[in-house]
mmCIF file of C-alpha atoms in Angstrom:
data_model
loop_
_atom_site.group_PDB
_atom_site.id
_atom_site.type_symbol
_atom_site.label_atom_id
_atom_site.label_comp_id
_atom_site.label_asym_id
_atom_site.label_seq_id
_atom_site.Cartn_x
_atom_site.Cartn_y
_atom_site.Cartn_z
ATOM 1 C CA MET A 58 -1.546 -78.368 -27.404
ATOM 2 C CA ILE A 59 -3.709 -81.093 -28.869
ATOM 3 C CA LEU A 60 -6.878 -79.761 -30.608
ATOM 4 C CA LYS A 61 -9.976 -81.532 -31.601
ATOM 5 C CA PRO A 62 -10.019 -82.267 -35.389
ATOM 6 C CA ASN A 63 -13.112 -80.032 -35.792
ATOM 7 C CA MET A 64 -11.133 -77.098 -34.434
ATOM 8 C CA ARG A 65 -9.130 -76.863 -37.696
ATOM 9 C CA GLY A 66 -10.578 -73.354 -38.370
ATOM 10 C CA GLN A 67 -8.266 -72.111 -35.560
ATOM 11 C CA VAL A 68 -5.083 -73.094 -37.381
ATOM 12 C CA LEU A 69 -6.151 -72.876 -40.985
ATOM 13 C CA PRO A 70 -6.963 -69.389 -42.356
ATOM 14 C CA MET A 71 -9.752 -69.232 -44.861
ATOM 15 C CA PRO A 72 -10.840 -66.582 -47.368
ATOM 16 C CA VAL A 73 -13.906 -64.594 -46.867
ATOM 17 C CA VAL A 74 -16.157 -64.037 -49.805
ATOM 18 C CA LEU A 75 -19.729 -62.913 -50.157
ATOM 19 C CA ILE A 76 -21.814 -65.152 -52.489
ATOM 20 C CA SER A 77 -24.611 -63.350 -54.156
ATOM 21 C CA THR A 78 -27.611 -65.138 -55.564
ATOM 22 C CA ILE A 79 -31.175 -64.368 -56.614
ATOM 23 C CA SER A 80 -34.023 -66.557 -55.510
ATOM 24 C CA LYS A 81 -36.562 -67.933 -57.905
ATOM 25 C CA ASP A 82 -38.845 -65.128 -56.695
ATOM 26 C CA GLY A 83 -36.312 -62.494 -57.599
ATOM 27 C CA VAL A 84 -35.011 -61.709 -53.996
ATOM 28 C CA ARG A 85 -31.353 -60.846 -53.830
ATOM 29 C CA ASN A 86 -29.178 -62.760 -51.280
ATOM 30 C CA ALA A 87 -25.739 -62.147 -50.128
ATOM 31 C CA ALA A 88 -23.973 -64.606 -47.774
ATOM 32 C CA PRO A 89 -20.411 -64.714 -46.341
ATOM 33 C CA TRP A 90 -18.548 -67.755 -47.092
ATOM 34 C CA GLY A 91 -15.202 -69.270 -45.973
ATOM 35 C CA CYS A 92 -15.350 -72.782 -47.251
ATOM 36 C CA ILE A 93 -14.370 -72.073 -50.841
ATOM 37 C CA MET A 94 -11.461 -73.101 -53.075
ATOM 38 C CA PRO A 95 -10.339 -73.149 -56.626
ATOM 39 C CA ILE A 96 -10.073 -76.610 -58.067
ATOM 40 C CA LEU A 97 -6.571 -77.000 -59.395
ATOM 41 C CA ARG A 98 -4.925 -74.407 -61.487
ATOM 42 C CA PRO A 99 -5.474 -73.726 -64.332
ATOM 43 C CA LEU A 100 -8.988 -75.115 -64.312
ATOM 44 C CA ASP A 101 -11.902 -72.806 -64.332
ATOM 45 C CA GLU A 102 -13.867 -74.393 -61.519
ATOM 46 C CA ILE A 103 -14.347 -73.695 -57.839
ATOM 47 C CA ALA A 104 -15.856 -75.614 -55.079
ATOM 48 C CA ILE A 105 -17.913 -74.376 -52.079
ATOM 49 C CA ALA A 106 -19.100 -76.380 -49.104
ATOM 50 C CA SER A 107 -22.537 -75.490 -47.628
ATOM 51 C CA TRP A 108 -24.743 -76.592 -44.803
ATOM 52 C CA LEU A 109 -27.963 -77.970 -46.294
ATOM 53 C CA LYS A 110 -30.181 -75.375 -44.678
ATOM 54 C CA ARG A 111 -28.991 -72.213 -46.583
ATOM 55 C CA ASP A 112 -30.971 -69.814 -48.746
ATOM 56 C CA THR A 113 -27.831 -69.420 -50.856
ATOM 57 C CA LEU A 114 -27.753 -73.236 -51.483
ATOM 58 C CA ASP A 115 -31.411 -73.217 -52.352
ATOM 59 C CA ASN A 116 -30.966 -70.298 -54.776
ATOM 60 C CA ILE A 117 -27.976 -71.985 -56.531
ATOM 61 C CA ARG A 118 -30.034 -75.208 -56.862
ATOM 62 C CA ASP A 119 -33.046 -73.289 -58.271
ATOM 63 C CA THR A 120 -31.295 -70.944 -60.624
ATOM 64 C CA GLY A 121 -27.936 -72.578 -61.376
ATOM 65 C CA GLU A 122 -26.003 -69.324 -60.973
ATOM 66 C CA PHE A 123 -24.112 -67.376 -58.313
ATOM 67 C CA VAL A 124 -21.361 -64.669 -58.033
ATOM 68 C CA VAL A 125 -18.381 -65.005 -55.741
ATOM 69 C CA ASN A 126 -17.557 -61.460 -54.578
ATOM 70 C CA VAL A 127 -14.143 -60.845 -52.824
ATOM 71 C CA PRO A 128 -14.726 -58.148 -50.233
ATOM 72 C CA THR A 129 -12.122 -55.727 -48.757
ATOM 73 C CA VAL A 130 -11.542 -55.606 -45.082
ATOM 74 C CA ASP A 131 -13.348 -52.221 -45.205
ATOM 75 C CA MET A 132 -16.587 -54.166 -45.897
ATOM 76 C CA LYS A 133 -16.489 -55.990 -42.542
ATOM 77 C CA GLU A 134 -19.767 -54.455 -41.263
ATOM 78 C CA ALA A 135 -21.608 -55.478 -44.353
ATOM 79 C CA VAL A 136 -20.084 -58.951 -44.151
ATOM 80 C CA ASP A 137 -21.242 -59.252 -40.554
ATOM 81 C CA ILE A 138 -24.754 -58.026 -41.439
ATOM 82 C CA CYS A 139 -24.940 -60.663 -44.170
ATOM 83 C CA ALA A 140 -23.913 -63.340 -41.757
ATOM 84 C CA LYS A 141 -27.229 -62.931 -39.833
ATOM 85 C CA SER A 142 -30.134 -65.392 -40.550
ATOM 86 C CA PHE A 143 -32.653 -63.420 -42.567
ATOM 87 C CA PRO A 144 -35.904 -64.967 -43.894
ATOM 88 C CA PRO A 145 -35.589 -65.912 -47.555
ATOM 89 C CA GLU A 146 -37.968 -63.066 -48.634
ATOM 90 C CA VAL A 147 -35.587 -60.354 -47.136
ATOM 91 C CA ASP A 148 -33.263 -58.567 -49.616
ATOM 92 C CA GLU A 149 -29.782 -58.838 -47.937
ATOM 93 C CA PHE A 150 -28.357 -56.249 -50.304
ATOM 94 C CA GLU A 151 -30.703 -53.701 -48.762
ATOM 95 C CA GLU A 152 -30.156 -54.930 -45.156
ATOM 96 C CA ALA A 153 -26.372 -54.578 -45.510
ATOM 97 C CA GLY A 154 -26.303 -51.447 -47.609
ATOM 98 C CA LEU A 155 -24.703 -53.205 -50.536
ATOM 99 C CA SER A 156 -24.735 -51.766 -54.064
ATOM 100 C CA PRO A 157 -25.506 -54.267 -56.825
ATOM 101 C CA ARG A 158 -23.084 -54.462 -59.659
ATOM 102 C CA PRO A 159 -24.472 -55.768 -63.015
ATOM 103 C CA SER A 160 -22.957 -59.163 -63.940
ATOM 104 C CA ALA A 161 -21.794 -59.886 -67.539
ATOM 105 C CA LYS A 162 -22.904 -63.493 -67.866
ATOM 106 C CA VAL A 163 -25.198 -64.446 -65.023
ATOM 107 C CA LYS A 164 -28.363 -62.955 -63.556
ATOM 108 C CA PRO A 165 -27.334 -62.493 -59.942
ATOM 109 C CA PRO A 166 -25.547 -59.151 -59.416
ATOM 110 C CA GLY A 167 -22.125 -58.724 -57.984
ATOM 111 C CA ILE A 168 -21.349 -56.308 -55.162
ATOM 112 C CA GLU A 169 -19.738 -52.897 -55.845
ATOM 113 C CA GLY A 170 -16.529 -52.118 -54.029
ATOM 114 C CA CYS A 171 -15.187 -55.676 -53.979
ATOM 115 C CA VAL A 172 -11.739 -56.723 -55.074
ATOM 116 C CA ALA A 173 -13.027 -59.124 -57.646
ATOM 117 C CA TRP A 174 -16.126 -60.959 -59.023
ATOM 118 C CA MET A 175 -16.388 -64.564 -60.188
ATOM 119 C CA GLU A 176 -19.634 -65.171 -62.075
ATOM 120 C CA CYS A 177 -20.373 -68.918 -61.757
ATOM 121 C CA GLU A 178 -22.745 -71.547 -63.141
ATOM 122 C CA LEU A 179 -23.527 -74.735 -61.226
ATOM 123 C CA GLU A 180 -21.681 -77.647 -62.626
ATOM 124 C CA GLU A 181 -22.311 -80.329 -60.033
ATOM 125 C CA GLU A 182 -23.606 -80.805 -56.534
ATOM 126 C CA ILE A 183 -22.122 -83.541 -54.307
ATOM 127 C CA LEU A 184 -24.625 -84.217 -51.635
ATOM 128 C CA ARG A 185 -23.580 -85.607 -48.184
ATOM 129 C CA GLU A 186 -25.607 -86.331 -44.991
ATOM 130 C CA LYS A 187 -24.957 -82.839 -43.412
ATOM 131 C CA PHE A 188 -23.559 -80.763 -46.184
ATOM 132 C CA SER A 189 -23.203 -80.251 -49.929
ATOM 133 C CA LEU A 190 -20.288 -79.514 -52.116
ATOM 134 C CA ILE A 191 -21.106 -77.219 -54.975
ATOM 135 C CA VAL A 192 -18.828 -77.255 -58.037
ATOM 136 C CA GLY A 193 -19.172 -74.073 -60.130
ATOM 137 C CA LYS A 194 -17.716 -73.166 -63.434
ATOM 138 C CA VAL A 195 -16.281 -69.640 -63.514
ATOM 139 C CA VAL A 196 -17.807 -68.124 -66.714
ATOM 140 C CA HIS A 197 -16.540 -64.604 -66.033
ATOM 141 C CA LEU A 198 -13.818 -63.305 -63.844
ATOM 142 C CA GLU A 199 -13.147 -59.643 -63.265
ATOM 143 C CA GLY A 200 -10.919 -57.649 -60.979
ATOM 144 C CA ASN A 201 -11.625 -54.238 -59.747
ATOM 145 C CA ASP A 202 -9.454 -51.801 -61.649
ATOM 146 C CA ASP A 203 -8.853 -49.867 -58.490
ATOM 147 C CA PHE A 204 -6.778 -52.829 -57.112
ATOM 148 C CA PHE A 205 -5.196 -54.310 -60.191
ATOM 149 C CA SER A 206 -2.234 -53.269 -62.491
ATOM 150 C CA ALA A 207 -2.486 -53.173 -66.247
ATOM 151 C CA GLY A 208 -0.670 -56.552 -66.157
ATOM 152 C CA GLY A 209 -3.357 -58.187 -63.987
ATOM 153 C CA GLY A 210 -1.390 -58.240 -60.731
ATOM 154 C CA MET A 211 -3.325 -57.393 -57.484
ATOM 155 C CA ASP A 212 -1.990 -54.689 -55.266
ATOM 156 C CA PHE A 213 -2.671 -56.563 -51.961
ATOM 157 C CA GLU A 214 -1.835 -53.518 -49.707
ATOM 158 C CA ARG A 215 -4.531 -51.433 -51.404
ATOM 159 C CA ALA A 216 -7.073 -54.253 -52.021
ATOM 160 C CA ARG A 217 -6.850 -55.819 -48.497
ATOM 161 C CA PRO A 218 -8.998 -58.858 -49.371
ATOM 162 C CA MET A 219 -10.600 -60.493 -46.301
ATOM 163 C CA SER A 220 -9.559 -63.838 -44.807
ATOM 164 C CA MET A 221 -10.569 -65.237 -41.421
ATOM 165 C CA ILE A 222 -9.462 -67.532 -38.650
ATOM 166 C CA SER A 223 -11.788 -69.065 -36.065
ATOM 167 C CA ARG A 224 -11.406 -68.548 -32.381
ATOM 168 C CA PRO A 225 -13.291 -70.073 -29.535
ATOM 169 C CA ASP A 226 -15.099 -66.753 -29.010
ATOM 170 C CA GLY A 227 -15.869 -66.044 -32.714
ATOM 171 C CA VAL A 228 -14.033 -65.060 -35.967
ATOM 172 C CA CYS A 229 -10.956 -62.814 -36.353
ATOM 173 C CA TYR A 230 -10.664 -61.170 -39.733
ATOM 174 C CA THR A 231 -7.232 -61.110 -41.270
ATOM 175 C CA ARG A 232 -5.729 -59.838 -44.558
ATOM 176 C CA PRO A 233 -2.648 -60.749 -46.574
ATOM 177 C CA THR A 234 0.679 -59.065 -46.176
ATOM 178 C CA ARG A 235 3.580 -58.951 -48.636
ATOM 179 C CA GLY A 236 6.404 -61.467 -48.258
ATOM 180 C CA ASP A 237 10.032 -60.812 -48.714
ATOM 181 C CA ARG A 238 10.350 -62.843 -51.945
#
């Protein structure tokens, strides 16, 4: 079957993260994101792609800080609530029943119960006509002790980090499974 190039989300699984920010007025924001990637290992930068009309993008521009939270599949309902369009003055942590987790190096809080937290500072914005690419420097990376071994390896079966694949009728959440190697 030949698919339109913009249907790549149906064949390319993407991670699901919640990006937490704080507005310049102090309002907490949490938004699900799939267009995120590390920039070459072992570098300490990540990139996210954003539509231009997003509270999260405005907050990153205004404060220069954000936290990438890796939710478990058990957090699906909260992720779905955060995907709704709330006015900028609405605290999305409260709307979704999320518990804030103090960050070590940035002002925006992380989200309790996540697999891991990447505290980031804005390094660069690459502005395009319809979207923006944000390059963030990871200034603090922490894994949830409930899901990591003493050696730093993630137990994927216990952690169950979310990923997604698009479908014509919406999104299907997925999670990693262990390979035979």
